[in-house]
Amino acid sequence: GVVLFNTWATNYAMSWDIVLTTYFGIIEDKKEETAAPAVVETEKYATLEELREAEKELALEVAAEGMVLLKNDNSALPLAKGSKVSVFGQTAQMWMTKEKDTVFLEVLQNAGFEINGVLRKLYKQSKHTKWGTGANLGNGGIPGTWAVDEVPQSEYTDAVKQTYADYSDAAIIVLTRGGSEGGDLPRDMERFNGNAGEGYLQLTQNEKDLLAAVHEAGFKKTIVIMHSTNAMDMSDILDAAYGVDAVLWVSGTGEDGVEQVGKLLAGDINPSGRTVNTFAYNNFSAPAMQNFGDFRFTKDGKVIDAVTTTVGGTYSYNVYSEGIYVGYRYYETRYEDAVMGTGNAGDYNWSTTVAFPFGYGDSYTTFEYSDFNVTESADAFNVTLKVTNTGSTYSGKETVQLYFQSPYTDYDKANGIEKASAELCGFAKTDILAPGASETVNITVDKSELRTYDANNAKTYIVDAGDYYFTAATDAHNAVNNILAAKGYTMENGMDAAGNAAMTFKYAQGTLDTKTYAVTANGTAIVNQFDNADLNPAELKLMQTTRWVQDVRGRNLLIFVGQYEIDWALDKNPGLM
C-alpha cells in the first residue's frame, strides 16, 4: 500500500478546493450538463456531493495513517472506552481548520470517553482566544499576531480543580501551533507577549505551568497531543518533572480528519504514521537556525514598510548557506562522523540532541524485519523483506523505509560535493497484520537515486566510485546504525544502539561515472546553467556584520546578520514602491 507519512498534502489541497476546482473542473450534476456526452462519461464523480464524499473518505484515510505516536510509556494508550477524562488546553476547543469550536471534545465523546464538563465550561467562557497562528497567514506574507494565549493557572478555580478526581482516568493536554507559507515562525516571542529569546515552537510559561499542575493533580495517565504542522521543541514536553506518559503528533486534519484522533486514542485505529522531520529537544541545535529569522530589506537604512508597497507582503529575506545539512541529513551525518572519528563532529551527543528521528513512529504492537534481500537489475535495485507482527493483542500496519548511503570520497572533498550519512530512497506500508501474521514487502529503487550533482568539476550528474550501502530501517537513525554495523562499528565506538548488519546490502561502484546521467531522457545534455550568476552582486551592500560558523564536516558557513540596501532594485523596478 501507499505510505502516508502525514496529513499535509491532502488537507492542503482541500483548503484550495475552489482554486483547484476552477482549474481542473468537476461536473456538479449530470442533469444540468450540456457538454459533449464523451466528456460526461469520463468524469469519475457525477455530482458535487459524490466528490465531497470521496474527499472526506480520503481525508479520513490520510488522517488515520498519518498521525504519529511519539511516546507511549507503559502502554498508556490506547485508553479504555468509558474512561473519564479531563481535557486541558484552550486550543482543545479551537481545533485548527474546524469552524465548530467544540469539535475535538465531541470527537472524544463519540469515541466513548466521558468528558469533564466543568473544565470544558472554563475554556468555553475564557477570554483567551488566540491560538498561536498569525491573523493573516497565507496572504502575501503579511505578519500575523503569533500570540500563544493559554489560560493561566490563576484562572483555574478550586471548584474546577475539585472535579479532576472524578475525571482522573487520563488528562489529555492539547498544544497547538499553526504556521505555513506566507508566515515564517518567530524565533523570539517577546513582541508577542512571550519571553525574550524563546521561539514560537517552544512552550510558553503558561503551558509549562499547565503541565506541572496536571502532574501535581495526580491523574492516572497524562497524554499530550501536539497539534502542529511543525516539529515543536521537545525539551519541556519530555521533561521527566512533568510525567507525560504518551505524546501524539497530529498535523493538520482538515475538516473531517479530526474524527480519527478519538478513534486512535480509543484503540480503534493503530497508529502507523512517521515523522517527516527530526524532532529535537531544542530546534536551535540545528545550524540552519542561525539563518532563520525576520530579516527585512531596507531603503536608506530603514526597513521598508509593507503597507506602502503595491505588491503586498513584506520585503523579507532568508539566506540559505547550509547546503544539504538540514534536518536528518545534519543530525545523522554528524552522529556518524562522531562514531567514526571523521570530519569535524566535535563533542556531539545524538541522544541528548534528538528526541525523535526522521521517520520515527510507535505502534500499539511490535514488528520484526527479516529475510532482507536486494537484487540488481540493469536500471534498478529490487528490495524484499519480511515484516511480522510480533505483538499478541493489536493488529496494525508497519511503515518500512529504505535508505542508502553514498561513499564520501576524496573526489567529493576536492570538488565541494556533500554527502549525507543516509538518504531516504523508498518506502512502503504493509497491509493490516494480525498478531503473528507476516507480509513480504517489495521496494524498487531506480539506480538514478545514486547520482549526485557535481557543480564544480564535471558540472553534471555523477555516480562516485566506491561502496554504496542500502538498508531497511524503522527510521533514519536506525538506518545509520545498521550501516555503521555493516562497516564493523559497535557501541564501543560510541554508537547509542547496536545496528543490524543483516539488514544491509553493499553495492560496489568500480569507477567514477560522469556519463550515464549527464543527459535527459530525450538526449539533452545536463549542464550548469548559471555559472555566470553572482549570488552576491556588488549592488547588494551588506549593512551590518557577518559571522561564520562551521558545518558538520568543518567547512565554514557564512551567516548574514542585518539588512541589505535595495536602492538598486528600486531604481530598476520603481513599481515596487
Coordinates of C-alpha atoms in Angstrom, one line a residue:
G1 CA 0.0 0.0 0.0
V2 CA 0.9 3.6 -0.2
V3 CA 2.7 5.0 2.8
L4 CA 1.0 8.1 4.2
F5 CA 3.5 9.9 6.3
N6 CA 1.3 12.7 7.4
T7 CA -1.9 14.6 6.5
W8 CA -0.4 17.8 5.0
A9 CA -0.7 17.3 1.2
T10 CA -4.3 16.2 1.0
N11 CA -5.6 18.7 3.5
Y12 CA -3.7 21.5 2.0
A13 CA -5.1 20.6 -1.4
M14 CA -8.6 20.5 0.1
S15 CA -8.1 24.0 1.6
W16 CA -7.5 25.2 -2.0
D17 CA -10.6 23.4 -3.2
I18 CA -12.2 26.4 -5.0
V19 CA -9.0 27.2 -6.9
L20 CA -8.3 23.6 -7.8
T21 CA -11.9 23.1 -8.9
T22 CA -11.8 26.2 -11.0
Y23 CA -8.6 25.0 -12.7
F24 CA -9.4 21.3 -13.2
G25 CA -13.2 21.4 -13.2
I26 CA -15.9 19.0 -11.9
I27 CA -19.3 18.1 -13.1
E28 CA -21.8 19.1 -10.4
D29 CA -24.9 17.5 -11.8
K30 CA -25.4 15.4 -14.9
K31 CA -28.9 16.6 -15.4
E32 CA -27.7 20.1 -15.9
E33 CA -24.7 19.1 -18.0
T34 CA -24.7 20.4 -21.6
A35 CA -21.2 19.4 -22.6
A36 CA -20.5 16.6 -25.1
P37 CA -21.5 13.2 -23.7
A38 CA -17.9 11.9 -24.1
V39 CA -16.8 14.4 -21.5
V40 CA -19.6 13.5 -19.1
E41 CA -18.8 9.8 -19.4
T42 CA -15.1 10.3 -18.5
E43 CA -15.9 12.1 -15.2
K44 CA -15.4 10.0 -12.1
Y45 CA -17.9 11.8 -10.0
A46 CA -21.4 12.6 -11.3
T47 CA -22.3 15.2 -8.7
L48 CA -20.6 17.6 -6.3
E49 CA -21.9 15.6 -3.4
E50 CA -20.2 12.5 -4.7
L51 CA -16.9 14.4 -4.9
R52 CA -17.3 15.8 -1.4
E53 CA -17.9 12.3 0.0
A54 CA -14.8 11.0 -1.8
E55 CA -12.8 13.9 -0.4
K56 CA -14.0 13.1 3.1
E57 CA -13.1 9.4 2.8
L58 CA -9.6 10.3 1.6
A59 CA -9.2 12.8 4.4
L60 CA -10.2 10.2 6.9
E61 CA -7.7 7.7 5.5
V62 CA -4.9 10.2 5.4
A63 CA -5.5 11.3 9.0
A64 CA -5.8 7.7 10.2
E65 CA -2.5 6.7 8.7
G66 CA -0.7 10.0 9.2
M67 CA -0.9 10.5 13.0
V68 CA 2.4 9.7 14.7
L69 CA 2.7 8.2 18.2
L70 CA 5.9 9.6 19.5
K71 CA 5.8 8.2 23.1
N72 CA 3.8 5.6 24.8
D73 CA 5.3 4.7 28.2
N74 CA 3.8 1.7 30.0
S75 CA 1.2 1.3 27.2
A76 CA -0.6 4.4 28.3
L77 CA -2.5 4.3 25.0
P78 CA -5.0 3.2 24.0
L79 CA -7.4 4.4 26.6
A80 CA -10.2 2.1 27.7
K81 CA -13.6 3.1 26.3
G82 CA -15.7 4.6 29.0
S83 CA -12.6 6.3 30.5
K84 CA -13.5 9.6 32.4
V85 CA -11.0 12.2 31.1
S86 CA -10.2 15.8 31.7
V87 CA -9.2 17.7 28.5
F88 CA -6.8 20.6 29.1
G89 CA -5.6 23.4 26.8
Q90 CA -7.5 26.3 25.3
T91 CA -6.9 25.0 21.8
A92 CA -8.7 21.7 22.6
Q93 CA -11.9 23.8 21.9
M94 CA -10.3 25.7 19.0
W95 CA -9.2 22.9 16.7
M96 CA -7.4 24.1 13.6
T97 CA -9.4 24.0 10.3
K98 CA -12.7 23.5 12.1
E99 CA -15.3 26.1 12.3
K100 CA -17.1 24.4 15.2
D101 CA -15.0 25.2 18.2
T102 CA -16.0 22.2 20.3
V103 CA -15.4 19.5 17.7
F104 CA -12.5 17.8 19.4
L105 CA -14.4 17.3 22.6
E106 CA -17.3 15.9 20.6
V107 CA -14.9 13.6 18.8
L108 CA -13.7 12.2 22.2
Q109 CA -17.3 11.7 23.3
N110 CA -18.1 9.8 20.0
A111 CA -15.1 7.6 20.7
G112 CA -16.6 6.5 24.0
F113 CA -15.0 8.8 26.6
E114 CA -16.7 10.8 29.3
I115 CA -15.5 14.5 29.3
N116 CA -15.1 16.8 32.4
G117 CA -17.9 19.3 31.7
V118 CA -16.8 21.8 34.3
L119 CA -13.4 22.0 32.8
R120 CA -14.9 22.3 29.4
K121 CA -17.0 25.2 30.6
L122 CA -13.9 27.0 31.9
Y123 CA -12.4 27.1 28.5
K124 CA -15.6 27.9 26.8
Q125 CA -16.1 31.0 28.9
S126 CA -12.4 32.0 28.8
K127 CA -11.3 35.3 27.2
H128 CA -8.1 33.6 26.0
T129 CA -8.9 33.0 22.3
K130 CA -5.7 33.4 20.4
W131 CA -4.1 30.2 19.5
G132 CA -0.7 30.6 18.0
T133 CA -1.1 31.4 14.4
G134 CA -0.9 34.7 12.5
A135 CA -4.1 36.6 11.7
N136 CA -3.2 36.9 8.1
L137 CA -1.2 33.9 7.2
G138 CA -1.0 32.9 3.6
N139 CA -1.8 36.4 2.4
G140 CA 1.4 37.6 0.8
G141 CA 3.5 37.2 3.8
I142 CA 1.6 39.7 6.0
P143 CA 2.9 39.0 9.5
G144 CA 0.4 37.5 12.0
T145 CA -0.1 38.0 15.7
W146 CA 1.5 34.7 16.7
A147 CA 0.3 35.0 20.3
V148 CA 0.0 31.8 22.2
D149 CA -2.8 32.6 24.6
E150 CA -3.0 29.6 27.0
V151 CA -5.2 30.0 30.1
P152 CA -3.0 30.8 33.2
Q153 CA -3.3 28.7 36.3
S154 CA -4.6 31.7 38.3
E155 CA -7.9 31.3 36.4
Y156 CA -8.4 27.7 37.5
T157 CA -10.8 27.9 40.5
D158 CA -10.9 25.5 43.4
A159 CA -14.3 24.4 42.1
V160 CA -12.7 23.4 38.7
K161 CA -9.8 21.6 40.4
Q162 CA -12.1 19.6 42.6
T163 CA -13.6 17.9 39.5
Y164 CA -10.3 16.4 38.5
A165 CA -10.7 13.5 40.9
D166 CA -14.0 12.5 39.1
Y167 CA -12.3 12.5 35.7
S168 CA -8.9 11.2 36.6
D169 CA -8.5 8.2 34.2
A170 CA -6.5 10.5 32.0
A171 CA -5.5 14.1 31.4
I172 CA -5.4 14.9 27.7
I173 CA -3.5 18.1 27.0
V174 CA -3.7 19.8 23.6
L175 CA -0.8 22.1 22.5
T176 CA -1.4 23.8 19.2
R177 CA 0.9 25.7 16.8
G178 CA 0.0 27.0 13.3
G179 CA 2.3 28.2 10.6
S180 CA 2.8 27.7 6.9
E181 CA 4.0 29.5 3.8
G182 CA 3.4 33.2 4.0
G183 CA 4.4 33.4 7.6
D184 CA 7.8 32.5 8.9
L185 CA 7.6 31.5 12.6
P186 CA 9.1 33.9 15.1
R187 CA 12.4 32.9 16.8
D188 CA 11.8 35.4 19.6
M189 CA 8.3 35.8 21.1
E190 CA 9.0 38.9 23.2
R191 CA 7.0 41.1 20.8
F192 CA 4.1 38.6 21.0
N193 CA 3.8 38.8 24.8
G194 CA 6.2 35.9 25.2
N195 CA 9.6 35.7 26.8
A196 CA 12.7 37.2 25.1
G197 CA 14.8 34.5 23.5
E198 CA 12.0 31.9 23.3
G199 CA 11.0 30.6 19.9
Y200 CA 7.4 30.1 18.8
L201 CA 7.8 26.3 18.8
Q202 CA 8.9 26.3 22.5
L203 CA 6.3 26.1 25.3
T204 CA 5.2 29.3 26.9
Q205 CA 5.3 29.7 30.7
N206 CA 1.5 29.2 30.9
E207 CA 1.8 25.9 29.0
K208 CA 4.6 24.7 31.3
D209 CA 2.6 25.7 34.3
L210 CA -0.3 23.7 32.9
L211 CA 1.9 20.5 32.5
A212 CA 3.1 21.0 36.1
A213 CA -0.4 21.5 37.5
V214 CA -1.7 18.4 35.7
H215 CA 1.2 16.3 37.0
E216 CA 0.6 17.6 40.6
A217 CA -3.1 16.7 40.4
G218 CA -2.3 13.0 40.1
F219 CA -4.1 11.8 37.0
K220 CA -3.6 8.2 36.2
K221 CA -2.2 9.0 32.8
T222 CA -1.1 12.2 31.0
I223 CA -1.5 12.3 27.3
V224 CA -0.1 15.3 25.2
I225 CA -1.5 15.9 21.7
M226 CA 0.8 18.2 19.7
H227 CA -1.5 19.6 17.1
S228 CA 1.1 21.3 14.9
T229 CA 2.3 21.4 11.3
N230 CA 5.9 21.9 12.6
A231 CA 8.2 20.0 14.8
M232 CA 8.0 21.6 18.3
D233 CA 10.8 21.7 20.8
M234 CA 10.6 18.6 22.9
S235 CA 12.7 19.5 25.9
D236 CA 9.8 20.7 28.1
I237 CA 7.2 18.2 26.8
L238 CA 9.5 15.3 27.6
D239 CA 10.9 16.8 30.9
A240 CA 10.6 14.0 33.5
A241 CA 9.3 16.5 36.0
Y242 CA 6.0 16.7 34.1
G243 CA 5.5 13.0 33.9
V244 CA 3.9 12.8 30.5
D245 CA 3.1 9.2 29.6
A246 CA 2.2 9.5 25.9
V247 CA 2.7 12.0 23.1
L248 CA 0.8 12.0 19.9
W249 CA 1.7 14.3 16.9
V250 CA -1.3 15.3 14.9
S251 CA -0.7 17.6 11.9
G252 CA -3.4 19.4 10.0
T253 CA -6.5 17.1 9.9
G254 CA -8.7 19.1 7.5
E255 CA -12.4 19.4 8.0
D256 CA -13.0 15.8 8.7
G257 CA -9.8 14.0 9.8
V258 CA -10.2 15.1 13.4
E259 CA -12.7 12.3 13.9
Q260 CA -9.7 9.9 13.7
V261 CA -7.9 11.3 16.7
G262 CA -10.6 10.0 19.1
K263 CA -10.5 6.6 17.4
L264 CA -6.8 6.3 17.7
L265 CA -6.9 7.2 21.4
A266 CA -9.5 4.5 21.9
G267 CA -7.6 1.9 20.0
D268 CA -9.9 1.6 17.0
I269 CA -7.0 2.9 14.9
N270 CA -3.4 1.7 15.4
P271 CA -1.0 4.5 14.6
S272 CA 1.3 3.9 11.6
G273 CA 2.4 7.4 10.7
R274 CA 6.0 8.5 10.8
T275 CA 7.7 11.8 11.5
V276 CA 8.6 13.9 8.4
N277 CA 11.3 15.9 10.2
T278 CA 13.7 15.4 13.1
F279 CA 12.1 16.3 16.5
A280 CA 14.9 17.8 18.5
Y281 CA 15.0 18.7 22.2
N282 CA 15.9 22.2 21.1
N283 CA 15.3 23.3 17.5
F284 CA 18.2 25.8 17.8
S285 CA 20.6 22.9 17.9
A286 CA 20.5 22.9 14.1
P287 CA 23.0 25.2 12.3
A288 CA 20.2 26.2 9.8
M289 CA 18.5 28.1 12.7
Q290 CA 21.4 30.6 12.5
N291 CA 19.9 31.9 9.2
F292 CA 16.3 31.8 10.4
G293 CA 14.6 34.9 11.5
D294 CA 12.7 38.0 10.5
F295 CA 15.2 39.7 8.2
R296 CA 13.9 42.7 6.2
F297 CA 15.2 44.6 3.2
T298 CA 15.9 48.3 3.8
K299 CA 15.9 51.6 1.9
D300 CA 18.1 54.4 3.1
G301 CA 18.8 52.4 6.2
K302 CA 15.2 52.0 7.2
V303 CA 13.0 48.9 7.0
I304 CA 10.6 49.1 4.0
D305 CA 7.1 49.4 5.2
A306 CA 4.9 46.7 3.6
V307 CA 1.8 48.9 3.8
T308 CA 3.3 51.3 1.3
T309 CA 4.0 48.7 -1.3
T310 CA 1.8 47.8 -4.2
V311 CA 2.7 44.1 -4.2
G312 CA 1.6 43.3 -0.7
G313 CA 3.5 41.4 1.9
T314 CA 6.9 42.4 3.4
Y315 CA 10.3 42.7 2.0
S316 CA 11.8 39.9 3.9
Y317 CA 14.6 37.5 3.1
N318 CA 16.4 34.4 4.3
V319 CA 19.9 33.4 3.4
Y320 CA 20.4 29.7 2.8
S321 CA 24.0 28.6 3.3
E322 CA 23.7 25.2 4.9
G323 CA 23.8 23.1 1.7
I324 CA 22.4 19.6 2.3
Y325 CA 22.9 19.7 6.1
V326 CA 19.3 20.4 7.1
G327 CA 17.1 18.1 9.1
Y328 CA 18.1 14.5 9.4
R329 CA 21.0 15.0 7.0
Y330 CA 22.6 17.2 9.6
Y331 CA 21.8 15.3 12.8
E332 CA 22.6 11.8 11.4
T333 CA 25.7 12.8 9.4
R334 CA 27.2 14.4 12.4
Y335 CA 26.4 11.3 14.5
E336 CA 28.1 9.0 12.1
D337 CA 31.2 11.2 11.8
A338 CA 31.4 11.3 15.6
V339 CA 31.2 7.5 15.8
M340 CA 33.8 7.0 13.1
G341 CA 36.0 9.8 14.3
T342 CA 36.0 11.5 11.0
G343 CA 35.0 15.0 9.9
N344 CA 34.7 17.8 12.5
A345 CA 31.9 16.4 14.6
G346 CA 33.3 17.7 17.8
D347 CA 31.7 16.9 21.2
Y348 CA 28.3 15.6 19.9
N349 CA 25.8 13.5 21.7
W350 CA 22.9 12.5 19.4
S351 CA 20.8 11.0 22.2
T352 CA 20.7 14.3 24.2
T353 CA 20.1 16.3 21.0
V354 CA 17.5 14.4 19.1
A355 CA 14.2 13.3 20.8
F356 CA 12.7 11.5 17.8
P357 CA 14.5 11.0 14.4
F358 CA 13.1 11.4 10.9
G359 CA 10.9 8.5 10.0
Y360 CA 10.1 7.6 13.6
G361 CA 6.7 6.3 14.8
D362 CA 5.5 4.0 17.5
S363 CA 2.6 1.5 17.4
Y364 CA 0.3 -0.4 19.8
T365 CA 2.1 -3.5 18.6
T366 CA 5.6 -4.6 17.6
F367 CA 7.1 -5.6 14.3
E368 CA 10.2 -7.6 13.3
Y369 CA 12.1 -7.4 10.0
S370 CA 13.8 -10.4 8.4
D371 CA 14.8 -12.0 5.1
F372 CA 16.3 -8.8 3.7
N373 CA 17.3 -9.3 0.1
V374 CA 18.5 -7.0 -2.7
T375 CA 18.8 -7.9 -6.3
E376 CA 20.3 -5.7 -9.0
S377 CA 18.8 -5.3 -12.5
A378 CA 20.0 -3.1 -15.3
D379 CA 18.5 0.1 -14.0
A380 CA 17.2 -0.6 -10.5
F381 CA 17.6 -2.4 -7.2
N382 CA 14.8 -4.6 -6.1
V383 CA 14.4 -5.0 -2.4
T384 CA 12.3 -7.5 -0.5
L385 CA 12.0 -8.2 3.2
K386 CA 9.5 -9.9 5.5
V387 CA 7.6 -7.9 8.2
T388 CA 6.0 -9.8 11.1
N389 CA 3.6 -8.5 13.7
T390 CA 5.2 -9.9 16.8
G391 CA 2.7 -8.5 19.2
S392 CA -0.1 -10.5 20.9
T393 CA -3.0 -8.1 21.0
Y394 CA -3.3 -5.5 18.3
S395 CA -3.4 -5.7 14.5
G396 CA -1.5 -2.9 12.7
K397 CA 0.4 -1.6 9.8
E398 CA 4.2 -1.1 9.6
T399 CA 5.9 1.6 7.6
V400 CA 9.1 0.2 6.1
Q401 CA 11.7 2.7 5.0
L402 CA 14.7 2.1 2.7
Y403 CA 17.8 4.3 3.0
F404 CA 21.1 4.4 1.1
Q405 CA 24.5 5.9 1.8
S406 CA 26.9 7.1 -0.9
P407 CA 30.7 7.0 -0.5
Y408 CA 32.2 10.3 0.7
T409 CA 35.3 10.3 -1.4
D410 CA 38.4 12.4 -1.9
Y411 CA 36.9 13.5 -5.2
D412 CA 33.9 14.8 -3.3
K413 CA 36.0 16.7 -0.8
A414 CA 38.2 18.2 -3.6
N415 CA 35.2 19.4 -5.6
G416 CA 32.8 20.5 -2.8
I417 CA 30.3 17.7 -3.2
E418 CA 28.4 17.0 0.0
K419 CA 27.1 13.6 1.1
A420 CA 24.7 12.8 3.9
S421 CA 25.1 9.6 6.0
A422 CA 21.7 8.4 4.9
E423 CA 19.1 9.3 2.3
L424 CA 15.6 8.0 2.1
C425 CA 15.1 6.4 -1.2
G426 CA 12.0 4.3 -0.9
F427 CA 9.2 3.3 1.5
A428 CA 6.1 1.0 1.7
K429 CA 3.4 0.3 4.2
T430 CA 2.1 -3.1 4.9
D431 CA -1.5 -4.2 5.0
I432 CA -3.1 -4.6 8.4
L433 CA -1.3 -7.5 10.0
A434 CA -2.9 -9.5 12.8
P435 CA -0.7 -10.7 15.7
G436 CA 1.7 -13.3 14.3
A437 CA 1.0 -12.5 10.7
S438 CA 3.7 -11.6 8.1
E439 CA 3.9 -9.9 4.8
T440 CA 6.7 -9.7 2.2
V441 CA 7.4 -6.0 1.3
N442 CA 8.8 -5.1 -2.1
I443 CA 10.5 -1.8 -2.8
T444 CA 12.2 -0.8 -6.1
V445 CA 14.8 1.8 -6.2
D446 CA 15.9 3.3 -9.5
K447 CA 19.7 3.4 -10.0
S448 CA 19.4 7.1 -10.7
E449 CA 18.9 7.6 -6.9
L450 CA 22.6 7.1 -6.5
R451 CA 23.6 10.0 -8.6
T452 CA 24.8 13.3 -7.2
Y453 CA 25.4 16.7 -8.8
D454 CA 28.9 17.9 -9.3
A455 CA 28.6 21.6 -9.9
N456 CA 32.3 22.4 -9.8
N457 CA 34.2 19.8 -11.9
A458 CA 32.0 17.5 -14.1
K459 CA 29.2 20.1 -14.0
T460 CA 26.6 17.4 -14.3
Y461 CA 25.3 14.3 -12.5
I462 CA 27.9 11.7 -11.5
V463 CA 28.0 8.4 -9.7
D464 CA 31.0 8.2 -7.4
A465 CA 33.3 5.2 -7.3
G466 CA 33.1 3.3 -4.0
D467 CA 30.8 1.4 -1.7
Y468 CA 27.1 2.2 -1.5
Y469 CA 25.0 0.8 1.4
F470 CA 21.3 0.1 1.3
T471 CA 19.3 -0.7 4.5
A472 CA 15.7 -1.2 5.5
A473 CA 15.1 0.6 8.8
T474 CA 12.4 1.9 11.1
D475 CA 13.8 5.5 10.9
A476 CA 16.8 7.5 9.7
H477 CA 18.8 6.9 12.9
N478 CA 18.2 3.1 12.8
A479 CA 19.4 3.2 9.2
V480 CA 22.7 4.9 10.1
N481 CA 23.3 2.4 12.9
N482 CA 22.7 -0.5 10.5
I483 CA 25.2 0.9 8.1
L484 CA 27.7 1.5 10.9
A485 CA 27.3 -2.1 12.0
A486 CA 27.9 -3.3 8.4
K487 CA 31.2 -1.3 8.4
G488 CA 32.3 -3.0 11.6
Y489 CA 31.5 -0.3 14.2
T490 CA 29.9 -1.2 17.6
M491 CA 28.7 0.5 20.7
E492 CA 32.3 0.5 21.9
N493 CA 32.9 3.1 19.2
G494 CA 30.2 5.4 20.6
M495 CA 27.1 4.1 18.9
D496 CA 24.0 4.6 21.0
A497 CA 22.4 1.3 19.8
A498 CA 23.7 -1.8 18.1
G499 CA 22.8 -1.8 14.4
N500 CA 21.8 -4.8 12.4
A501 CA 24.3 -5.6 9.6
A502 CA 21.9 -8.3 8.3
M503 CA 19.5 -5.6 7.2
T504 CA 22.1 -4.0 4.8
F505 CA 23.3 -4.6 1.3
K506 CA 26.6 -3.2 -0.2
Y507 CA 26.9 -2.2 -3.8
A508 CA 30.3 -1.5 -5.3
Q509 CA 30.7 1.1 -8.0
G510 CA 34.0 0.4 -9.7
T511 CA 34.8 3.7 -11.4
L512 CA 33.6 7.3 -11.4
D513 CA 30.7 7.6 -13.8
T514 CA 30.2 11.1 -15.4
K515 CA 28.2 10.0 -18.4
T516 CA 25.2 7.8 -17.6
Y517 CA 23.1 10.6 -16.0
A518 CA 24.6 13.5 -17.9
V519 CA 21.7 13.6 -20.4
T520 CA 17.9 13.7 -20.1
A521 CA 15.7 11.0 -21.5
N522 CA 15.5 12.9 -24.8
G523 CA 19.2 13.2 -25.1
T524 CA 19.6 16.8 -23.9
A525 CA 22.9 17.4 -22.1
I526 CA 22.5 18.2 -18.4
V527 CA 25.0 21.0 -17.6
N528 CA 25.3 24.0 -15.3
Q529 CA 23.0 26.9 -16.3
F530 CA 24.1 29.7 -14.0
D531 CA 27.9 29.7 -13.9
N532 CA 27.9 33.4 -14.6
A533 CA 25.4 34.2 -11.9
D534 CA 26.8 36.1 -8.9
L535 CA 24.8 35.3 -5.7
N536 CA 26.2 38.5 -4.1
P537 CA 26.2 41.2 -6.7
A538 CA 28.1 44.4 -6.0
E539 CA 24.8 46.4 -5.7
L540 CA 23.8 44.4 -2.6
K541 CA 25.7 46.1 0.2
L542 CA 25.7 44.2 3.5
M543 CA 24.8 46.8 6.0
Q544 CA 25.9 45.1 9.2
T545 CA 28.3 42.4 10.2
T546 CA 28.7 38.8 9.1
R547 CA 29.9 35.8 11.1
W548 CA 31.0 32.3 10.4
V549 CA 30.0 29.0 11.8
Q550 CA 31.2 25.6 10.9
D551 CA 29.0 22.9 9.3
V552 CA 29.0 19.3 10.3
R553 CA 32.2 18.5 8.4
G554 CA 34.2 21.6 9.3
R555 CA 33.5 23.8 6.3
N556 CA 32.6 27.4 7.0
L557 CA 29.1 28.7 6.6
L558 CA 28.6 32.5 6.1
I559 CA 25.8 33.7 8.4
F560 CA 24.3 37.1 7.4
V561 CA 23.2 39.4 10.1
G562 CA 21.5 42.6 9.3
Q563 CA 19.9 44.3 6.3
Y564 CA 20.5 44.7 2.6
E565 CA 20.2 48.0 0.9
I566 CA 17.9 47.6 -2.1
D567 CA 18.1 51.1 -3.7
W568 CA 19.5 49.4 -6.8
A569 CA 16.4 47.2 -7.1
L570 CA 14.0 50.1 -6.6
D571 CA 15.9 52.2 -9.2
K572 CA 15.5 49.3 -11.7
N573 CA 11.9 48.5 -10.6
P574 CA 10.2 51.7 -9.3
G575 CA 6.9 49.9 -9.3
L576 CA 7.9 48.0 -6.2
M577 CA 7.2 51.1 -4.0

